[in-house]
Amino acid sequence: MDKPLVRRHDGSFRWEGVDVLKYKQEGSAPFKDVTRQVLFESADLPAQLRYFEVAPGGYTTLERHNHVHAVMVIRGHGECLVGDNAYAIDTHDLVNVPPMTWHQFHAAPDAPLGFLCLVASDRDRPQIPSADDAVAISAPLKK
Amino acid sequence: MDKPLVRRHDGSFRWEGVDVLKYKQEGSAPFKDVTRQVLFESADLPAQLRYFEVAPGGYTTLERHNHVHAVMVIRGHGECLVGDNAYAIDTHDLVNVPPMTWHQFHAAPDAPLGFLCLVASDRDRPQIPSADDAVAISAPLKK
């Protein structure tokens, strides 16, 4: 493994040797103010651990896929839609996103939402709803 | 999946519906003051995310194995031995433990050390050194 054995956190959710990436290509699907950092990926591990950060008021893409997400919030707070319900989420809370379940993460208006997301390395691509379907799916979220 | 979709953190590194387990069977290998919680494991995921907490002054077993560990400290600080070196580690630092590399985590004398540890679900059992070998392997740790 080429990565250093220990990579230090800089105190603001950036890490030595970890690039801050675009969440997705602009225009590929609706989202707002999200960054992505890949903390662990390796040929020796069948899974990846990523860190996503949603700026205050931002949100991830509403999507679903066969692969599951295992999420731990590690910064701030917000709300997540998983299936038919929305849930307030705070630092260190855990979220399971089961297969083919619509989901979306929203930061609070006054705080970022930073979370770890564990996925299988080998996984399917997300599906996104039509604009009309998205309105109905996201109805449980607080407006 | 039977688990609730959202499991809340209680503010002290315990989670709804997550049991606090013995780290290992007493007498199986040397360790001191460690607990284990399995945060995510699922037939849908080829990996597990566990939370280990080492009480102040405690330490995990000195061991090695073919499977890798991907670690993030989320509470307190301490020191880790990985291979030939020891490293000070603090909250949100990342640690890679490569295959067949001796490793051990120590909490500081004045603080717990809590860390997430990502592993493949299908993995080999740890090896432990003889008592004499352990002395040489752990030489880089501060005494």
PDB file of N, CA and C in Angstrom, chain A residues 44-129:
ATOM      1  N   ASP A  44      -6.969  -4.574  -1.105  1.00  0.00           N
ATOM      2  CA  ASP A  44      -7.032  -5.544  -0.006  1.00  0.00           C
ATOM      3  C   ASP A  44      -8.362  -5.523   0.734  1.00  0.00           C
ATOM      4  N   LEU A  45      -9.269  -4.629   0.346  1.00  0.00           N
ATOM      5  CA  LEU A  45     -10.501  -4.431   1.116  1.00  0.00           C
ATOM      6  C   LEU A  45     -11.677  -4.428   0.138  1.00  0.00           C
ATOM      7  N   PRO A  46     -12.746  -5.180   0.419  1.00  0.00           N
ATOM      8  CA  PRO A  46     -13.877  -5.233  -0.523  1.00  0.00           C
ATOM      9  C   PRO A  46     -14.849  -4.061  -0.361  1.00  0.00           C
ATOM     10  N   ALA A  47     -14.454  -3.048   0.384  1.00  0.00           N
ATOM     11  CA  ALA A  47     -15.344  -1.923   0.665  1.00  0.00           C
ATOM     12  C   ALA A  47     -14.543  -0.630   0.662  1.00  0.00           C
ATOM     13  N   GLN A  48     -15.252   0.465   0.564  1.00  0.00           N
ATOM     14  CA  GLN A  48     -14.636   1.786   0.619  1.00  0.00           C
ATOM     15  C   GLN A  48     -15.306   2.594   1.720  1.00  0.00           C
ATOM     16  N   LEU A  49     -14.517   3.454   2.365  1.00  0.00           N
ATOM     17  CA  LEU A  49     -15.064   4.401   3.330  1.00  0.00           C
ATOM     18  C   LEU A  49     -14.827   5.809   2.791  1.00  0.00           C
ATOM     19  N   ARG A  50     -15.929   6.523   2.571  1.00  0.00           N
ATOM     20  CA  ARG A  50     -15.857   7.881   2.046  1.00  0.00           C
ATOM     21  C   ARG A  50     -16.387   8.849   3.099  1.00  0.00           C
ATOM     22  N   TYR A  51     -15.950  10.111   3.001  1.00  0.00           N
ATOM     23  CA  TYR A  51     -16.497  11.179   3.842  1.00  0.00           C
ATOM     24  C   TYR A  51     -17.148  12.209   2.936  1.00  0.00           C
ATOM     25  N   PHE A  52     -18.422  12.451   3.174  1.00  0.00           N
ATOM     26  CA  PHE A  52     -19.161  13.459   2.428  1.00  0.00           C
ATOM     27  C   PHE A  52     -19.471  14.619   3.359  1.00  0.00           C
ATOM     28  N   GLU A  53     -19.325  15.815   2.823  1.00  0.00           N
ATOM     29  CA  GLU A  53     -19.722  16.964   3.639  1.00  0.00           C
ATOM     30  C   GLU A  53     -20.683  17.844   2.850  1.00  0.00           C
ATOM     31  N   VAL A  54     -21.814  18.108   3.475  1.00  0.00           N
ATOM     32  CA  VAL A  54     -22.867  18.931   2.890  1.00  0.00           C
ATOM     33  C   VAL A  54     -22.825  20.267   3.627  1.00  0.00           C
ATOM     34  N   ALA A  55     -22.665  21.362   2.896  1.00  0.00           N
ATOM     35  CA  ALA A  55     -22.612  22.686   3.532  1.00  0.00           C
ATOM     36  C   ALA A  55     -23.989  23.042   4.086  1.00  0.00           C
ATOM     37  N   PRO A  56     -24.053  24.007   5.030  1.00  0.00           N
ATOM     38  CA  PRO A  56     -25.358  24.411   5.581  1.00  0.00           C
ATOM     39  C   PRO A  56     -26.355  24.687   4.461  1.00  0.00           C
ATOM     40  N   GLY A  57     -27.526  24.104   4.584  1.00  0.00           N
ATOM     41  CA  GLY A  57     -28.565  24.307   3.572  1.00  0.00           C
ATOM     42  C   GLY A  57     -28.438  23.433   2.332  1.00  0.00           C
ATOM     43  N   GLY A  58     -27.350  22.683   2.230  1.00  0.00           N
ATOM     44  CA  GLY A  58     -27.137  21.847   1.042  1.00  0.00           C
ATOM     45  C   GLY A  58     -27.772  20.475   1.182  1.00  0.00           C
ATOM     46  N   TYR A  59     -27.688  19.701   0.105  1.00  0.00           N
ATOM     47  CA  TYR A  59     -28.283  18.362   0.120  1.00  0.00           C
ATOM     48  C   TYR A  59     -27.637  17.487  -0.946  1.00  0.00           C
ATOM     49  N   THR A  60     -27.680  16.195  -0.700  1.00  0.00           N
ATOM     50  CA  THR A  60     -27.162  15.220  -1.671  1.00  0.00           C
ATOM     51  C   THR A  60     -28.251  14.894  -2.700  1.00  0.00           C
ATOM     52  N   THR A  61     -27.874  14.148  -3.701  1.00  0.00           N
ATOM     53  CA  THR A  61     -28.835  13.730  -4.721  1.00  0.00           C
ATOM     54  C   THR A  61     -29.849  12.745  -4.137  1.00  0.00           C
ATOM     55  N   LEU A  62     -31.086  12.924  -4.500  1.00  0.00           N
ATOM     56  CA  LEU A  62     -32.127  11.923  -4.183  1.00  0.00           C
ATOM     57  C   LEU A  62     -31.925  10.749  -5.138  1.00  0.00           C
ATOM     58  N   GLU A  63     -31.621   9.574  -4.591  1.00  0.00           N
ATOM     59  CA  GLU A  63     -31.282   8.436  -5.454  1.00  0.00           C
ATOM     60  C   GLU A  63     -31.557   7.116  -4.753  1.00  0.00           C
ATOM     61  N   ARG A  64     -31.465   6.042  -5.522  1.00  0.00           N
ATOM     62  CA  ARG A  64     -31.565   4.697  -4.965  1.00  0.00           C
ATOM     63  C   ARG A  64     -30.678   3.779  -5.810  1.00  0.00           C
ATOM     64  N   HIS A  65     -30.339   2.619  -5.258  1.00  0.00           N
ATOM     65  CA  HIS A  65     -29.468   1.660  -5.936  1.00  0.00           C
ATOM     66  C   HIS A  65     -29.523   0.349  -5.160  1.00  0.00           C
ATOM     67  N   ASN A  66     -29.009  -0.696  -5.803  1.00  0.00           N
ATOM     68  CA  ASN A  66     -29.029  -2.004  -5.134  1.00  0.00           C
ATOM     69  C   ASN A  66     -28.055  -2.085  -3.965  1.00  0.00           C
ATOM     70  N   HIS A  67     -26.933  -1.374  -4.061  1.00  0.00           N
ATOM     71  CA  HIS A  67     -25.964  -1.482  -2.969  1.00  0.00           C
ATOM     72  C   HIS A  67     -26.467  -0.700  -1.752  1.00  0.00           C
ATOM     73  N   VAL A  68     -26.028  -1.127  -0.582  1.00  0.00           N
ATOM     74  CA  VAL A  68     -26.457  -0.477   0.657  1.00  0.00           C
ATOM     75  C   VAL A  68     -25.437   0.575   1.073  1.00  0.00           C
ATOM     76  N   HIS A  69     -25.909   1.511   1.862  1.00  0.00           N
ATOM     77  CA  HIS A  69     -25.032   2.491   2.513  1.00  0.00           C
ATOM     78  C   HIS A  69     -25.064   2.238   4.011  1.00  0.00           C
ATOM     79  N   ALA A  70     -23.900   2.286   4.634  1.00  0.00           N
ATOM     80  CA  ALA A  70     -23.792   2.278   6.092  1.00  0.00           C
ATOM     81  C   ALA A  70     -23.147   3.613   6.469  1.00  0.00           C
ATOM     82  N   VAL A  71     -23.907   4.432   7.174  1.00  0.00           N
ATOM     83  CA  VAL A  71     -23.534   5.845   7.382  1.00  0.00           C
ATOM     84  C   VAL A  71     -23.359   6.154   8.867  1.00  0.00           C
ATOM     85  N   MET A  72     -22.319   6.922   9.192  1.00  0.00           N
ATOM     86  CA  MET A  72     -22.197   7.541  10.514  1.00  0.00           C
ATOM     87  C   MET A  72     -21.942   9.028  10.324  1.00  0.00           C
ATOM     88  N   VAL A  73     -22.776   9.830  10.940  1.00  0.00           N
ATOM     89  CA  VAL A  73     -22.551  11.279  10.954  1.00  0.00           C
ATOM     90  C   VAL A  73     -21.340  11.552  11.849  1.00  0.00           C
ATOM     91  N   ILE A  74     -20.409  12.362  11.385  1.00  0.00           N
ATOM     92  CA  ILE A  74     -19.283  12.724  12.269  1.00  0.00           C
ATOM     93  C   ILE A  74     -19.119  14.239  12.418  1.00  0.00           C
ATOM     94  N   ARG A  75     -19.947  14.999  11.721  1.00  0.00           N
ATOM     95  CA  ARG A  75     -19.889  16.463  11.882  1.00  0.00           C
ATOM     96  C   ARG A  75     -21.283  17.048  11.693  1.00  0.00           C
ATOM     97  N   GLY A  76     -21.657  17.921  12.637  1.00  0.00           N
ATOM     98  CA  GLY A  76     -22.867  18.711  12.466  1.00  0.00           C
ATOM     99  C   GLY A  76     -24.131  17.895  12.591  1.00  0.00           C
ATOM    100  N   HIS A  77     -25.166  18.369  11.935  1.00  0.00           N
ATOM    101  CA  HIS A  77     -26.456  17.698  12.019  1.00  0.00           C
ATOM    102  C   HIS A  77     -27.318  18.080  10.824  1.00  0.00           C
ATOM    103  N   GLY A  78     -28.443  17.375  10.695  1.00  0.00           N
ATOM    104  CA  GLY A  78     -29.325  17.646   9.567  1.00  0.00           C
ATOM    105  C   GLY A  78     -30.476  16.677   9.561  1.00  0.00           C
ATOM    106  N   GLU A  79     -30.817  16.245   8.386  1.00  0.00           N
ATOM    107  CA  GLU A  79     -31.995  15.405   8.217  1.00  0.00           C
ATOM    108  C   GLU A  79     -31.705  14.429   7.083  1.00  0.00           C
ATOM    109  N   CYS A  80     -32.238  13.226   7.195  1.00  0.00           N
ATOM    110  CA  CYS A  80     -32.102  12.308   6.061  1.00  0.00           C
ATOM    111  C   CYS A  80     -33.465  11.706   5.729  1.00  0.00           C
ATOM    112  N   LEU A  81     -33.657  11.547   4.446  1.00  0.00           N
ATOM    113  CA  LEU A  81     -34.806  10.812   3.933  1.00  0.00           C
ATOM    114  C   LEU A  81     -34.321   9.396   3.643  1.00  0.00           C
ATOM    115  N   VAL A  82     -35.023   8.395   4.200  1.00  0.00           N
ATOM    116  CA  VAL A  82     -34.725   6.995   3.872  1.00  0.00           C
ATOM    117  C   VAL A  82     -36.056   6.293   3.679  1.00  0.00           C
ATOM    118  N   GLY A  83     -36.352   5.943   2.459  1.00  0.00           N
ATOM    119  CA  GLY A  83     -37.632   5.305   2.165  1.00  0.00           C
ATOM    120  C   GLY A  83     -38.782   6.290   2.354  1.00  0.00           C
ATOM    121  N   ASP A  84     -39.739   5.905   3.206  1.00  0.00           N
ATOM    122  CA  ASP A  84     -40.954   6.712   3.346  1.00  0.00           C
ATOM    123  C   ASP A  84     -40.884   7.732   4.466  1.00  0.00           C
ATOM    124  N   ASN A  85     -39.737   7.823   5.147  1.00  0.00           N
ATOM    125  CA  ASN A  85     -39.669   8.717   6.300  1.00  0.00           C
ATOM    126  C   ASN A  85     -38.435   9.593   6.282  1.00  0.00           C
ATOM    127  N   ALA A  86     -38.552  10.730   6.931  1.00  0.00           N
ATOM    128  CA  ALA A  86     -37.399  11.606   7.150  1.00  0.00           C
ATOM    129  C   ALA A  86     -37.038  11.558   8.632  1.00  0.00           C
ATOM    130  N   TYR A  87     -35.746  11.665   8.920  1.00  0.00           N
ATOM    131  CA  TYR A  87     -35.238  11.521  10.283  1.00  0.00           C
ATOM    132  C   TYR A  87     -34.273  12.667  10.572  1.00  0.00           C
ATOM    133  N   ALA A  88     -34.402  13.271  11.750  1.00  0.00           N
ATOM    134  CA  ALA A  88     -33.373  14.206  12.209  1.00  0.00           C
ATOM    135  C   ALA A  88     -32.133  13.381  12.547  1.00  0.00           C
ATOM    136  N   ILE A  89     -30.964  13.852  12.152  1.00  0.00           N
ATOM    137  CA  ILE A  89     -29.730  13.113  12.456  1.00  0.00           C
ATOM    138  C   ILE A  89     -28.694  14.063  13.024  1.00  0.00           C
ATOM    139  N   ASP A  90     -27.967  13.542  13.998  1.00  0.00           N
ATOM    140  CA  ASP A  90     -26.969  14.356  14.702  1.00  0.00           C
ATOM    141  C   ASP A  90     -25.642  13.581  14.745  1.00  0.00           C
ATOM    142  N   THR A  91     -24.609  14.246  15.226  1.00  0.00           N
ATOM    143  CA  THR A  91     -23.269  13.665  15.214  1.00  0.00           C
ATOM    144  C   THR A  91     -23.243  12.301  15.918  1.00  0.00           C
ATOM    145  N   HIS A  92     -22.649  11.344  15.223  1.00  0.00           N
ATOM    146  CA  HIS A  92     -22.450   9.959  15.645  1.00  0.00           C
ATOM    147  C   HIS A  92     -23.679   9.071  15.484  1.00  0.00           C
ATOM    148  N   ASP A  93     -24.783   9.625  15.010  1.00  0.00           N
ATOM    149  CA  ASP A  93     -25.928   8.755  14.682  1.00  0.00           C
ATOM    150  C   ASP A  93     -25.568   7.866  13.482  1.00  0.00           C
ATOM    151  N   LEU A  94     -26.231   6.715  13.430  1.00  0.00           N
ATOM    152  CA  LEU A  94     -25.993   5.710  12.383  1.00  0.00           C
ATOM    153  C   LEU A  94     -27.209   5.612  11.471  1.00  0.00           C
ATOM    154  N   VAL A  95     -26.976   5.484  10.185  1.00  0.00           N
ATOM    155  CA  VAL A  95     -28.067   5.342   9.217  1.00  0.00           C
ATOM    156  C   VAL A  95     -27.787   4.144   8.316  1.00  0.00           C
ATOM    157  N   ASN A  96     -28.788   3.256   8.204  1.00  0.00           N
ATOM    158  CA  ASN A  96     -28.754   2.162   7.218  1.00  0.00           C
ATOM    159  C   ASN A  96     -29.612   2.557   6.024  1.00  0.00           C
ATOM    160  N   VAL A  97     -29.048   2.486   4.845  1.00  0.00           N
ATOM    161  CA  VAL A  97     -29.866   2.665   3.637  1.00  0.00           C
ATOM    162  C   VAL A  97     -29.944   1.307   2.942  1.00  0.00           C
ATOM    163  N   PRO A  98     -31.115   0.639   3.010  1.00  0.00           N
ATOM    164  CA  PRO A  98     -31.257  -0.702   2.415  1.00  0.00           C
ATOM    165  C   PRO A  98     -31.267  -0.641   0.882  1.00  0.00           C
ATOM    166  N   PRO A  99     -31.200  -1.797   0.239  1.00  0.00           N
ATOM    167  CA  PRO A  99     -31.202  -1.827  -1.229  1.00  0.00           C
ATOM    168  C   PRO A  99     -32.453  -1.156  -1.815  1.00  0.00           C
ATOM    169  N   MET A 100     -32.256  -0.456  -2.919  1.00  0.00           N
ATOM    170  CA  MET A 100     -33.344   0.143  -3.720  1.00  0.00           C
ATOM    171  C   MET A 100     -34.287   0.990  -2.888  1.00  0.00           C
ATOM    172  N   THR A 101     -33.700   1.768  -2.001  1.00  0.00           N
ATOM    173  CA  THR A 101     -34.469   2.651  -1.112  1.00  0.00           C
ATOM    174  C   THR A 101     -34.081   4.096  -1.433  1.00  0.00           C
ATOM    175  N   TRP A 102     -35.053   4.915  -1.759  1.00  0.00           N
ATOM    176  CA  TRP A 102     -34.769   6.324  -2.027  1.00  0.00           C
ATOM    177  C   TRP A 102     -34.160   6.970  -0.780  1.00  0.00           C
ATOM    178  N   HIS A 103     -33.139   7.787  -0.973  1.00  0.00           N
ATOM    179  CA  HIS A 103     -32.507   8.439   0.175  1.00  0.00           C
ATOM    180  C   HIS A 103     -31.872   9.751  -0.253  1.00  0.00           C
ATOM    181  N   GLN A 104     -31.763  10.629   0.725  1.00  0.00           N
ATOM    182  CA  GLN A 104     -31.161  11.943   0.504  1.00  0.00           C
ATOM    183  C   GLN A 104     -30.760  12.515   1.867  1.00  0.00           C
ATOM    184  N   PHE A 105     -29.614  13.182   1.899  1.00  0.00           N
ATOM    185  CA  PHE A 105     -29.112  13.793   3.131  1.00  0.00           C
ATOM    186  C   PHE A 105     -29.138  15.308   2.985  1.00  0.00           C
ATOM    187  N   HIS A 106     -29.669  15.967   4.005  1.00  0.00           N
ATOM    188  CA  HIS A 106     -29.761  17.438   4.019  1.00  0.00           C
ATOM    189  C   HIS A 106     -29.009  17.971   5.243  1.00  0.00           C
ATOM    190  N   ALA A 107     -28.166  18.948   5.035  1.00  0.00           N
ATOM    191  CA  ALA A 107     -27.569  19.660   6.175  1.00  0.00           C
ATOM    192  C   ALA A 107     -28.615  20.598   6.763  1.00  0.00           C
ATOM    193  N   ALA A 108     -28.455  20.895   8.044  1.00  0.00           N
ATOM    194  CA  ALA A 108     -29.297  21.913   8.673  1.00  0.00           C
ATOM    195  C   ALA A 108     -28.993  23.273   8.040  1.00  0.00           C
ATOM    196  N   PRO A 109     -29.897  24.246   8.195  1.00  0.00           N
ATOM    197  CA  PRO A 109     -29.612  25.570   7.637  1.00  0.00           C
ATOM    198  C   PRO A 109     -28.402  26.224   8.289  1.00  0.00           C
ATOM    199  N   ASP A 110     -28.122  25.856   9.552  1.00  0.00           N
ATOM    200  CA  ASP A 110     -27.095  26.561  10.321  1.00  0.00           C
ATOM    201  C   ASP A 110     -25.855  25.721  10.591  1.00  0.00           C
ATOM    202  N   ALA A 111     -25.717  24.555   9.969  1.00  0.00           N
ATOM    203  CA  ALA A 111     -24.568  23.690  10.276  1.00  0.00           C
ATOM    204  C   ALA A 111     -24.274  22.788   9.090  1.00  0.00           C
ATOM    205  N   PRO A 112     -23.011  22.428   8.907  1.00  0.00           N
ATOM    206  CA  PRO A 112     -22.709  21.431   7.891  1.00  0.00           C
ATOM    207  C   PRO A 112     -23.195  20.061   8.369  1.00  0.00           C
ATOM    208  N   LEU A 113     -23.251  19.143   7.438  1.00  0.00           N
ATOM    209  CA  LEU A 113     -23.522  17.745   7.782  1.00  0.00           C
ATOM    210  C   LEU A 113     -22.404  16.922   7.149  1.00  0.00           C
ATOM    211  N   GLY A 114     -21.559  16.341   7.997  1.00  0.00           N
ATOM    212  CA  GLY A 114     -20.452  15.526   7.492  1.00  0.00           C
ATOM    213  C   GLY A 114     -20.673  14.097   7.921  1.00  0.00           C
ATOM    214  N   PHE A 115     -20.560  13.166   6.967  1.00  0.00           N
ATOM    215  CA  PHE A 115     -20.821  11.772   7.343  1.00  0.00           C
ATOM    216  C   PHE A 115     -19.895  10.814   6.605  1.00  0.00           C
ATOM    217  N   LEU A 116     -19.576   9.742   7.302  1.00  0.00           N
ATOM    218  CA  LEU A 116     -18.878   8.605   6.709  1.00  0.00           C
ATOM    219  C   LEU A 116     -19.904   7.746   5.999  1.00  0.00           C
ATOM    220  N   CYS A 117     -19.532   7.205   4.846  1.00  0.00           N
ATOM    221  CA  CYS A 117     -20.432   6.304   4.121  1.00  0.00           C
ATOM    222  C   CYS A 117     -19.627   5.107   3.626  1.00  0.00           C
ATOM    223  N   LEU A 118     -19.995   3.957   4.150  1.00  0.00           N
ATOM    224  CA  LEU A 118     -19.352   2.691   3.809  1.00  0.00           C
ATOM    225  C   LEU A 118     -20.146   2.004   2.710  1.00  0.00           C
ATOM    226  N   VAL A 119     -19.443   1.623   1.649  1.00  0.00           N
ATOM    227  CA  VAL A 119     -20.080   0.911   0.522  1.00  0.00           C
ATOM    228  C   VAL A 119     -19.180  -0.231   0.065  1.00  0.00           C
ATOM    229  N   ALA A 120     -19.784  -1.205  -0.597  1.00  0.00           N
ATOM    230  CA  ALA A 120     -19.003  -2.246  -1.270  1.00  0.00           C
ATOM    231  C   ALA A 120     -18.213  -1.605  -2.410  1.00  0.00           C
ATOM    232  N   SER A 121     -17.001  -2.103  -2.641  1.00  0.00           N
ATOM    233  CA  SER A 121     -16.194  -1.580  -3.752  1.00  0.00           C
ATOM    234  C   SER A 121     -16.884  -1.865  -5.083  1.00  0.00           C
ATOM    235  N   ASP A 122     -17.470  -3.039  -5.178  1.00  0.00           N
ATOM    236  CA  ASP A 122     -18.162  -3.452  -6.397  1.00  0.00           C
ATOM    237  C   ASP A 122     -19.644  -3.150  -6.217  1.00  0.00           C
ATOM    238  N   ARG A 123     -20.128  -2.126  -6.908  1.00  0.00           N
ATOM    239  CA  ARG A 123     -21.512  -1.693  -6.661  1.00  0.00           C
ATOM    240  C   ARG A 123     -22.141  -1.117  -7.920  1.00  0.00           C
ATOM    241  N   ASP A 124     -23.459  -1.075  -7.906  1.00  0.00           N
ATOM    242  CA  ASP A 124     -24.206  -0.568  -9.069  1.00  0.00           C
ATOM    243  C   ASP A 124     -24.297   0.954  -9.041  1.00  0.00           C
ATOM    244  N   ARG A 125     -24.664   1.505 -10.177  1.00  0.00           N
ATOM    245  CA  ARG A 125     -24.800   2.953 -10.290  1.00  0.00           C
ATOM    246  C   ARG A 125     -26.163   3.388  -9.758  1.00  0.00           C
ATOM    247  N   PRO A 126     -26.232   4.601  -9.182  1.00  0.00           N
ATOM    248  CA  PRO A 126     -27.510   5.090  -8.655  1.00  0.00           C
ATOM    249  C   PRO A 126     -28.530   5.371  -9.749  1.00  0.00           C
ATOM    250  N   GLN A 127     -29.789   5.226  -9.382  1.00  0.00           N
ATOM    251  CA  GLN A 127     -30.912   5.671 -10.207  1.00  0.00           C
ATOM    252  C   GLN A 127     -31.442   6.963  -9.607  1.00  0.00           C
ATOM    253  N   ILE A 128     -31.902   7.868 -10.451  1.00  0.00           N
ATOM    254  CA  ILE A 128     -32.540   9.083  -9.935  1.00  0.00           C
ATOM    255  C   ILE A 128     -33.984   9.140 -10.442  1.00  0.00           C
ATOM    256  N   PRO A 129     -34.857   9.756  -9.633  1.00  0.00           N
ATOM    257  CA  PRO A 129     -36.272   9.817 -10.027  1.00  0.00           C
ATOM    258  C   PRO A 129     -36.479  10.900 -11.084  1.00  0.00           C
TER     259      PRO A 129
END
